Amino acid sequence: MCIRDRILGWYSEYVLQKPRQKAVILYDTMWGSTEKMARSIADGLTETGAEVKVLNVRSSSRSEVITELLFAGAVIVGSPTLNQTFFPTLADVLNYAKGLKPQNLIGATFGPYGWSGEAAGQLQTILEEMGVKIIYEPLKINYVPTSEALAECREFGLKIGIELKKAVNDER
């Protein structure tokens, strides 16, 4: 295959954005609780055979996030609640992603909280504005996740993985 055909093939994949059995988990964390939740959700997704990319947006570039989303079928976003909202690092990345209009994604949100817990719901609203099909209500864990809470996160990931598999098969 010549280089021109290969480049046109890649471009076609970018344009179509057909969902793959791949999930991207975007998060930022304050004291490590959100990261623990993200890793447990990833474990559940992996059990379903999904490819999983876990990205801390504080240490990932916007371009890396968007590139991963172009080849994903699901996006899961998590943040602790800070001053009754989600972390600003996620606002930056999601605003950028929203403008690029990713297609054919299912999604969900999660986050730990101490007092009020608004972040996960606000993130869900942003995903809806992006055109992401929300498949579950936000998963919220009060304070540091216990082993039971992490098992709930793993189960959340497992359920998302099952829905992702269905979504990918429906597109074929």
XYZ file of N, CA, C and O in Angstrom:
688
model
N 0.855 -1.172 0.000
C 0.000 0.000 0.000
C 0.901 1.236 0.000
O 1.808 1.349 0.808
N 0.611 2.161 -0.891
C 1.417 3.374 -0.962
C 1.046 4.325 0.179
O -0.012 4.219 0.787
N 1.925 5.256 0.443
C 1.749 6.192 1.559
C 0.484 7.031 1.385
O -0.229 7.314 2.353
N 0.169 7.416 0.161
C -1.032 8.215 -0.097
C -2.275 7.447 0.321
O -3.160 7.990 0.994
N -2.362 6.162 -0.035
C -3.522 5.342 0.331
C -3.611 5.177 1.848
O -4.700 5.184 2.417
N -2.469 5.025 2.471
C -2.449 4.880 3.934
C -2.959 6.161 4.601
O -3.777 6.109 5.527
N -2.506 7.309 4.127
C -2.933 8.597 4.690
C -4.430 8.804 4.466
O -5.150 9.224 5.373
N -4.907 8.490 3.269
C -6.343 8.629 2.997
C -7.167 7.675 3.863
O -8.268 8.017 4.311
N -6.638 6.502 4.125
C -7.305 5.552 5.022
C -7.412 6.092 6.435
O -8.463 5.990 7.083
N -6.328 6.680 6.932
C -6.354 7.292 8.275
C -7.355 8.431 8.327
O -8.112 8.563 9.286
N -7.356 9.255 7.292
C -8.287 10.382 7.237
C -9.727 9.877 7.268
O -10.577 10.412 7.978
N -9.998 8.834 6.518
C -11.337 8.253 6.493
C -11.738 7.773 7.886
O -12.871 7.981 8.318
N -10.818 7.147 8.602
C -11.105 6.705 9.975
C -11.410 7.892 10.879
O -12.329 7.830 11.703
N -10.645 8.968 10.745
C -10.878 10.169 11.552
C -12.271 10.742 11.286
O -12.988 11.125 12.193
N -12.631 10.829 10.017
C -13.899 11.444 9.634
C -15.089 10.611 10.097
O -16.060 11.141 10.639
N -15.038 9.312 9.899
C -16.166 8.445 10.242
C -16.353 8.290 11.756
O -17.471 8.142 12.221
N -15.276 8.287 12.488
C -15.298 8.121 13.939
C -16.216 6.975 14.370
O -17.033 7.117 15.280
N -16.090 5.845 13.694
C -16.877 4.680 14.085
C -16.409 4.235 15.466
O -15.205 4.169 15.727
N -17.363 3.928 16.357
C -16.955 3.529 17.705
C -16.194 2.205 17.697
O -16.523 1.301 16.938
N -15.194 2.161 18.522
C -14.420 0.935 18.717
C -14.620 0.493 20.150
O -15.080 1.254 20.987
N -14.236 -0.717 20.419
C -14.359 -1.219 21.787
C -13.180 -0.680 22.602
O -12.323 -1.412 23.092
N -13.180 0.630 22.721
C -12.143 1.339 23.458
C -12.815 2.416 24.301
O -13.695 3.129 23.820
N -12.386 2.518 25.540
C -12.912 3.542 26.447
C -11.765 4.439 26.892
O -10.665 3.971 27.167
N -12.058 5.722 26.944
C -11.097 6.702 27.443
C -11.656 7.248 28.759
O -12.785 7.730 28.804
N -10.857 7.129 29.801
C -11.226 7.666 31.108
C -10.391 8.910 31.340
O -9.159 8.840 31.386
N -11.072 10.041 31.457
C -10.420 11.322 31.719
C -10.702 11.708 33.164
O -11.853 11.628 33.596
N -9.683 12.154 33.871
C -9.910 12.548 35.259
C -8.834 13.510 35.723
O -7.789 13.661 35.102
N -9.107 14.174 36.809
C -8.099 14.863 37.605
C -8.437 14.540 39.049
O -9.561 14.154 39.362
N -7.454 14.662 39.915
C -7.633 14.235 41.293
C -7.006 15.236 42.247
O -6.045 15.918 41.887
N -7.567 15.340 43.405
C -7.037 16.251 44.417
C -6.146 15.486 45.399
O -4.996 15.820 45.591
N -6.692 14.445 46.007
C -5.965 13.670 47.019
C -5.815 12.206 46.634
O -5.476 11.379 47.464
N -6.128 11.855 45.390
C -5.943 10.482 44.930
C -7.215 9.651 44.856
O -7.215 8.572 44.275
N -8.310 10.120 45.429
C -9.556 9.341 45.416
C -10.113 9.166 44.004
O -10.560 8.080 43.639
N -10.087 10.223 43.206
C -10.610 10.135 41.842
C -9.771 9.166 41.015
O -10.304 8.393 40.222
N -8.470 9.189 41.225
C -7.608 8.254 40.502
C -7.925 6.813 40.886
O -7.980 5.929 40.027
N -8.139 6.556 42.158
C -8.502 5.197 42.593
C -9.797 4.752 41.921
O -9.920 3.613 41.470
N -10.763 5.654 41.877
C -12.023 5.327 41.212
C -11.786 5.044 39.725
O -12.311 4.063 39.184
N -11.000 5.887 39.067
C -10.714 5.719 37.636
C -10.069 4.368 37.364
O -10.451 3.664 36.411
N -9.114 3.991 38.182
C -8.418 2.701 37.990
C -9.359 1.525 38.194
O -9.288 0.530 37.465
N -10.253 1.622 39.165
C -11.215 0.534 39.398
C -12.222 0.439 38.261
O -12.603 -0.662 37.845
N -12.675 1.579 37.754
C -13.573 1.582 36.600
C -12.862 0.950 35.403
O -13.433 0.135 34.674
N -11.594 1.292 35.217
C -10.799 0.709 34.127
C -10.698 -0.807 34.270
O -10.784 -1.532 33.275
N -10.531 -1.289 35.499
C -10.467 -2.743 35.716
C -11.744 -3.420 35.234
O -11.694 -4.470 34.593
N -12.895 -2.821 35.555
C -14.167 -3.388 35.106
C -14.300 -3.381 33.602
O -14.744 -4.364 32.998
N -13.903 -2.287 32.980
C -13.954 -2.197 31.518
C -13.063 -3.254 30.874
O -13.456 -3.906 29.897
N -11.885 -3.430 31.419
C -10.932 -4.400 30.877
C -11.498 -5.819 30.927
O -11.265 -6.614 30.021
N -12.271 -6.115 31.966
C -12.881 -7.447 32.089
C -13.803 -7.776 30.922
O -14.036 -8.943 30.628
N -14.340 -6.764 30.265
C -15.244 -6.984 29.132
C -14.493 -7.089 27.813
O -15.104 -7.246 26.761
N -13.180 -6.960 27.855
C -12.384 -7.022 26.639
C -12.125 -5.678 26.002
O -11.507 -5.601 24.935
N -12.606 -4.613 26.630
C -12.399 -3.273 26.073
C -10.951 -2.835 26.240
O -10.307 -3.148 27.246
N -10.465 -2.125 25.255
C -9.182 -1.428 25.392
C -9.483 -0.188 26.228
O -10.499 0.477 26.023
N -8.632 0.127 27.182
C -8.888 1.257 28.076
C -7.673 2.159 28.125
O -6.541 1.698 28.285
N -7.918 3.442 27.983
C -6.879 4.460 28.132
C -7.293 5.365 29.286
O -8.349 5.985 29.231
N -6.487 5.402 30.335
C -6.759 6.242 31.504
C -5.818 7.436 31.440
O -4.597 7.274 31.430
N -6.402 8.649 31.379
C -5.606 9.856 31.231
C -5.900 10.853 32.347
O -7.038 11.300 32.502
N -4.871 11.191 33.105
C -4.975 12.298 34.048
C -4.778 13.552 33.206
O -3.714 13.755 32.620
N -5.815 14.393 33.122
C -5.744 15.543 32.224
C -4.694 16.562 32.652
O -4.259 17.374 31.842
N -4.276 16.505 33.887
C -3.237 17.433 34.351
C -1.890 17.120 33.686
O -1.082 18.008 33.472
N -1.680 15.855 33.349
C -0.402 15.470 32.750
C -0.552 15.002 31.301
O 0.363 14.413 30.738
N -1.705 15.250 30.689
C -1.945 14.873 29.295
C -2.261 16.123 28.482
O -2.988 16.998 28.950
N -1.764 16.171 27.277
C -2.059 17.324 26.423
C -3.462 17.194 25.832
O -4.001 16.094 25.717
N -4.036 18.320 25.453
C -5.341 18.308 24.790
C -5.285 17.444 23.526
O -6.226 16.716 23.231
N -4.202 17.562 22.788
C -4.070 16.789 21.543
C -4.076 15.296 21.813
O -4.683 14.528 21.054
N -3.414 14.870 22.875
C -3.403 13.446 23.228
C -4.827 12.979 23.560
O -5.261 11.919 23.116
N -5.543 13.784 24.333
C -6.916 13.436 24.702
C -7.789 13.305 23.463
O -8.506 12.309 23.290
N -7.727 14.277 22.578
C -8.562 14.254 21.376
C -8.192 13.080 20.477
O -9.077 12.404 19.931
N -6.928 12.803 20.313
C -6.504 11.670 19.495
C -7.075 10.371 20.044
O -7.573 9.534 19.288
N -7.046 10.214 21.364
C -7.605 9.007 21.973
C -9.116 8.945 21.780
O -9.673 7.885 21.514
N -9.802 10.079 21.892
C -11.259 10.107 21.724
C -11.681 9.780 20.298
O -12.740 9.200 20.083
N -10.861 10.153 19.315
C -11.190 9.874 17.917
C -11.323 8.380 17.654
O -12.041 7.969 16.744
N -10.627 7.577 18.432
C -10.629 6.133 18.220
C -11.316 5.393 19.360
O -11.006 4.247 19.635
N -12.241 6.062 20.026
C -12.924 5.459 21.172
C -14.412 5.307 20.899
O -14.970 5.963 20.022
N -15.024 4.460 21.687
C -16.465 4.303 21.653
C -17.122 4.810 22.929
O -18.333 4.975 22.988
N -16.283 5.038 23.968
C -16.825 5.514 25.246
C -15.865 6.505 25.878
O -14.646 6.386 25.749
N -16.456 7.475 26.580
C -15.672 8.425 27.364
C -16.286 8.468 28.760
O -17.502 8.573 28.913
N -15.445 8.326 29.756
C -15.863 8.364 31.152
C -15.031 9.452 31.809
O -13.803 9.441 31.691
N -15.682 10.399 32.478
C -14.985 11.569 33.008
C -15.216 11.673 34.513
O -16.360 11.555 34.973
N -14.125 11.916 35.250
C -14.242 12.016 36.695
C -13.495 13.184 37.289
O -12.425 13.565 36.808
N -14.074 13.742 38.347
C -13.457 14.858 39.067
C -14.002 14.896 40.479
O -15.186 14.623 40.689
N -13.154 15.281 41.433
C -13.705 15.582 42.745
C -14.462 16.903 42.666
O -14.293 17.665 41.716
N -15.308 17.134 43.640
C -15.991 18.421 43.720
C -15.101 19.380 44.500
O -14.662 19.077 45.604
N -14.809 20.516 43.897
C -13.994 21.556 44.508
C -14.757 22.867 44.382
O -15.078 23.283 43.262
N -15.089 23.476 45.484
C -15.860 24.724 45.474
C -17.147 24.587 44.664
O -17.476 25.425 43.843
N -17.825 23.475 44.865
C -19.119 23.173 44.256
C -19.072 23.014 42.739
O -20.086 23.205 42.051
N -17.913 22.655 42.211
C -17.803 22.395 40.776
C -16.660 21.405 40.539
O -16.022 20.929 41.469
N -16.393 21.103 39.279
C -15.317 20.178 38.921
C -14.009 20.936 38.704
O -14.003 22.160 38.622
N -12.930 20.182 38.595
C -11.607 20.787 38.435
C -11.497 21.580 37.135
O -11.974 21.128 36.084
N -10.828 22.727 37.171
C -10.663 23.560 35.971
C -9.898 22.871 34.849
O -10.115 23.174 33.679
N -9.020 21.938 35.186
C -8.267 21.231 34.142
C -9.206 20.460 33.232
O -8.970 20.360 32.024
N -10.272 19.919 33.789
C -11.254 19.204 32.976
C -12.071 20.167 32.132
O -12.426 19.853 30.994
N -12.364 21.342 32.663
C -13.100 22.353 31.890
C -12.328 22.699 30.621
O -12.909 22.784 29.534
N -11.034 22.856 30.756
C -10.192 23.193 29.606
C -10.261 22.112 28.532
O -10.553 22.391 27.362
N -10.040 20.868 28.916
C -10.011 19.768 27.954
C -11.386 19.525 27.341
O -11.518 19.329 26.126
N -12.420 19.553 28.167
C -13.759 19.280 27.653
C -14.263 20.400 26.746
O -14.970 20.139 25.762
N -13.911 21.626 27.055
C -14.283 22.738 26.177
C -13.619 22.579 24.810
O -14.252 22.790 23.772
N -12.377 22.190 24.807
C -11.650 21.943 23.562
C -12.310 20.793 22.783
O -12.570 20.904 21.579
N -12.610 19.702 23.486
C -13.227 18.540 22.844
C -14.600 18.884 22.287
O -14.957 18.463 21.182
N -15.369 19.650 23.042
C -16.715 20.036 22.617
C -16.673 20.760 21.270
O -17.494 20.508 20.388
N -15.704 21.632 21.097
C -15.569 22.369 19.846
C -15.221 21.490 18.661
O -15.565 21.805 17.525
N -14.572 20.369 18.900
C -14.190 19.450 17.824
C -15.279 18.434 17.502
O -15.151 17.674 16.556
N -16.325 18.417 18.290
C -17.513 17.598 18.047
C -17.214 16.108 17.822
O -17.514 15.559 16.756
N -16.664 15.431 18.824
C -16.458 13.986 18.665
C -17.806 13.286 18.453
O -18.834 13.749 18.947
N -17.792 12.210 17.690
C -19.022 11.518 17.295
C -19.080 10.107 17.871
O -18.059 9.503 18.169
N -20.307 9.595 17.960
C -20.558 8.181 18.253
C -19.986 7.698 19.582
O -19.489 6.583 19.673
N -20.073 8.528 20.604
C -19.554 8.141 21.915
C -20.693 7.892 22.900
O -21.689 8.610 22.908
N -20.517 6.862 23.715
C -21.356 6.703 24.896
C -20.517 7.173 26.071
O -19.283 7.250 25.969
N -21.163 7.492 27.191
C -20.354 7.990 28.288
C -21.036 7.981 29.630
O -22.236 7.699 29.753
N -20.225 8.296 30.632
C -20.681 8.376 32.014
C -19.681 9.230 32.789
O -18.588 9.534 32.287
N -20.075 9.610 34.000
C -19.210 10.437 34.838
C -19.136 9.862 36.246
O -19.979 9.060 36.651
N -18.129 10.309 36.984
C -17.929 9.822 38.343
C -17.146 10.855 39.145
O -16.536 11.751 38.575
N -17.168 10.686 40.448
C -16.339 11.546 41.276
C -16.581 11.379 42.765
O -17.692 11.100 43.194
N -15.523 11.565 43.534
C -15.663 11.584 44.985
C -16.046 12.985 45.440
O -15.852 13.955 44.714
N -16.596 13.068 46.631
C -16.953 14.384 47.154
C -16.915 14.345 48.678
O -17.012 13.281 49.284
N -16.748 15.522 49.261
C -16.750 15.623 50.706
C -18.079 16.120 51.220
O -18.667 15.542 52.120
N -18.586 17.200 50.633
C -19.804 17.814 51.142
C -20.947 17.757 50.157
O -21.997 17.232 50.437
N -20.762 18.339 48.997
C -21.918 18.564 48.140
C -21.987 17.685 46.892
O -23.065 17.341 46.457
N -20.911 17.370 46.261
C -20.887 16.414 45.159
C -21.448 16.836 43.818
O -21.939 16.005 43.066
N -21.361 18.107 43.463
C -21.927 18.568 42.187
C -21.111 18.188 40.955
O -21.646 18.166 39.849
N -19.828 17.936 41.096
C -18.936 17.784 39.940
C -19.409 16.745 38.933
O -19.466 17.018 37.734
N -19.740 15.549 39.381
C -20.099 14.475 38.446
C -21.335 14.841 37.622
O -21.391 14.574 36.422
N -22.322 15.470 38.235
C -23.519 15.893 37.503
C -23.217 16.983 36.490
O -23.762 16.991 35.379
N -22.366 17.922 36.884
C -21.983 18.993 35.957
C -21.203 18.433 34.769
O -21.390 18.875 33.627
N -20.356 17.455 35.032
C -19.607 16.822 33.937
C -20.561 16.097 32.991
O -20.373 16.117 31.775
N -21.586 15.464 33.539
C -22.568 14.790 32.699
C -23.252 15.785 31.767
O -23.432 15.506 30.578
N -23.591 16.954 32.279
C -24.220 17.985 31.452
C -23.319 18.377 30.285
O -23.779 18.523 29.141
N -22.031 18.509 30.546
C -21.087 18.868 29.481
C -21.008 17.758 28.439
O -21.016 18.021 27.236
N -20.949 16.510 28.897
C -20.920 15.403 27.937
C -22.180 15.397 27.080
O -22.116 15.177 25.868
N -23.325 15.655 27.694
C -24.576 15.724 26.923
C -24.509 16.832 25.878
O -24.938 16.644 24.731
N -23.957 17.989 26.246
C -23.804 19.097 25.302
C -22.868 18.730 24.153
O -22.994 19.259 23.049
N -21.936 17.831 24.403
C -21.010 17.369 23.372
C -21.655 16.338 22.443
O -21.070 15.956 21.436
N -22.849 15.871 22.803
C -23.516 14.857 21.995
C -23.216 13.440 22.424
O -23.552 12.481 21.720
N -22.586 13.269 23.581
C -22.284 11.940 24.105
C -23.582 11.336 24.641
O -24.335 12.001 25.356
N -23.835 10.086 24.310
C -25.019 9.393 24.817
C -24.703 8.895 26.227
O -23.873 7.998 26.404
N -25.364 9.472 27.223
C -25.132 9.095 28.613
C -25.854 7.780 28.893
O -27.055 7.655 28.637
N -25.126 6.815 29.428
C -25.720 5.491 29.632
C -26.016 5.184 31.098
O -26.785 4.268 31.376
N -25.419 5.921 32.025
C -25.680 5.713 33.449
C -25.628 7.039 34.180
O -24.929 7.968 33.752
N -26.339 7.101 35.279
C -26.266 8.266 36.147
C -24.865 8.362 36.736
O -24.165 7.353 36.856
N -24.441 9.562 37.135
C -23.096 9.719 37.703
C -22.874 8.825 38.929
O -23.775 8.645 39.746
N -21.677 8.281 39.012
C -21.275 7.491 40.172
C -20.560 8.430 41.140
O -19.516 8.991 40.799
N -21.143 8.609 42.322
C -20.554 9.508 43.312
C -20.224 8.715 44.574
O -21.053 7.930 45.048
N -19.024 8.927 45.084
C -18.552 8.259 46.295
C -18.202 9.330 47.317
O -17.434 10.247 47.011
N -18.735 9.178 48.515
C -18.464 10.146 49.575
C -17.106 9.848 50.215
O -16.855 8.727 50.663
N -16.251 10.863 50.206
C -14.902 10.812 50.786
C -14.014 9.801 50.081
O -14.201 9.504 48.908
N -13.046 9.248 50.788
C -12.075 8.314 50.214
C -12.783 6.987 49.945
O -13.465 6.456 50.831
N -12.649 6.442 48.742
C -13.358 5.199 48.428
C -12.847 4.012 49.256
O -11.650 3.772 49.337
N -13.788 3.313 49.859
C -13.490 2.094 50.606
C -13.332 0.944 49.613
O -13.600 1.114 48.407
N -12.987 -0.232 50.098
C -12.882 -1.391 49.209
C -14.250 -1.705 48.597
O -14.332 -2.098 47.431
N -15.340 -1.486 49.356
C -16.690 -1.707 48.822
C -16.993 -0.689 47.715
O -17.588 -1.031 46.692
N -16.594 0.557 47.933
C -16.825 1.592 46.922
C -16.014 1.308 45.662
O -16.499 1.512 44.543
N -14.792 0.827 45.821
C -13.979 0.495 44.650
C -14.570 -0.692 43.891
O -14.492 -0.742 42.661
N -15.189 -1.619 44.615
C -15.881 -2.725 43.948
C -17.074 -2.183 43.149
O -17.362 -2.665 42.045
N -17.751 -1.169 43.693
C -18.848 -0.515 42.977
C -18.324 0.165 41.711
O -18.965 0.118 40.655
N -17.149 0.760 41.803
C -16.525 1.393 40.626
C -16.195 0.354 39.566
O -16.442 0.572 38.372
N -15.638 -0.777 39.990
C -15.307 -1.849 39.051
C -16.580 -2.333 38.353
O -16.611 -2.523 37.136
N -17.657 -2.485 39.109
C -18.946 -2.908 38.551
C -19.479 -1.870 37.565
O -20.034 -2.215 36.520
N -19.297 -0.594 37.878
C -19.674 0.508 36.986
C -18.937 0.356 35.657
O -19.527 0.440 34.581
N -17.633 0.104 35.730
C -16.835 -0.108 34.525
C -17.283 -1.329 33.745
O -17.336 -1.309 32.504
N -17.619 -2.379 34.452
C -18.100 -3.606 33.812
C -19.390 -3.330 33.034
O -19.524 -3.738 31.870
N -20.319 -2.607 33.642
C -21.584 -2.283 32.972
C -21.343 -1.389 31.747
O -21.961 -1.597 30.699
N -20.439 -0.428 31.875
C -20.125 0.432 30.731
C -19.511 -0.389 29.604
O -19.848 -0.214 28.433
N -18.628 -1.319 29.964
C -17.997 -2.178 28.964
C -18.999 -3.020 28.199
O -18.876 -3.217 26.983
N -20.016 -3.520 28.890
C -21.071 -4.306 28.237
C -21.849 -3.422 27.258
O -22.129 -3.822 26.121
N -22.181 -2.205 27.685
C -22.894 -1.271 26.804
C -22.030 -0.853 25.614
O -22.534 -0.681 24.504
N -20.736 -0.707 25.850
C -19.808 -0.356 24.769
C -19.775 -1.460 23.721
O -19.835 -1.190 22.516
N -19.714 -2.683 24.174
C -19.696 -3.819 23.249
C -20.968 -3.820 22.396
O -20.913 -4.033 21.179
N -22.126 -3.550 23.019
C -23.391 -3.487 22.284
C -23.351 -2.359 21.253
O -23.777 -2.519 20.118
N -22.863 -1.190 21.657
C -22.816 -0.020 20.769
C -21.929 -0.290 19.560
O -22.285 0.065 18.424
N -20.807 -0.924 19.771
C -19.884 -1.230 18.678
C -20.526 -2.246 17.730
O -20.457 -2.092 16.506
N -21.158 -3.256 18.281
C -21.809 -4.262 17.446
C -22.980 -3.689 16.664
O -23.235 -4.101 15.535
N -23.704 -2.738 17.244
C -24.830 -2.095 16.549
C -24.343 -1.282 15.343
O -25.075 -1.118 14.376
N -23.129 -0.746 15.415
C -22.578 0.076 14.325
C -22.088 -0.778 13.153
O -21.894 -0.286 12.072
N -21.871 -2.040 13.402
C -21.315 -2.905 12.335
C -22.342 -3.345 11.365
O -23.379 -3.396 11.223
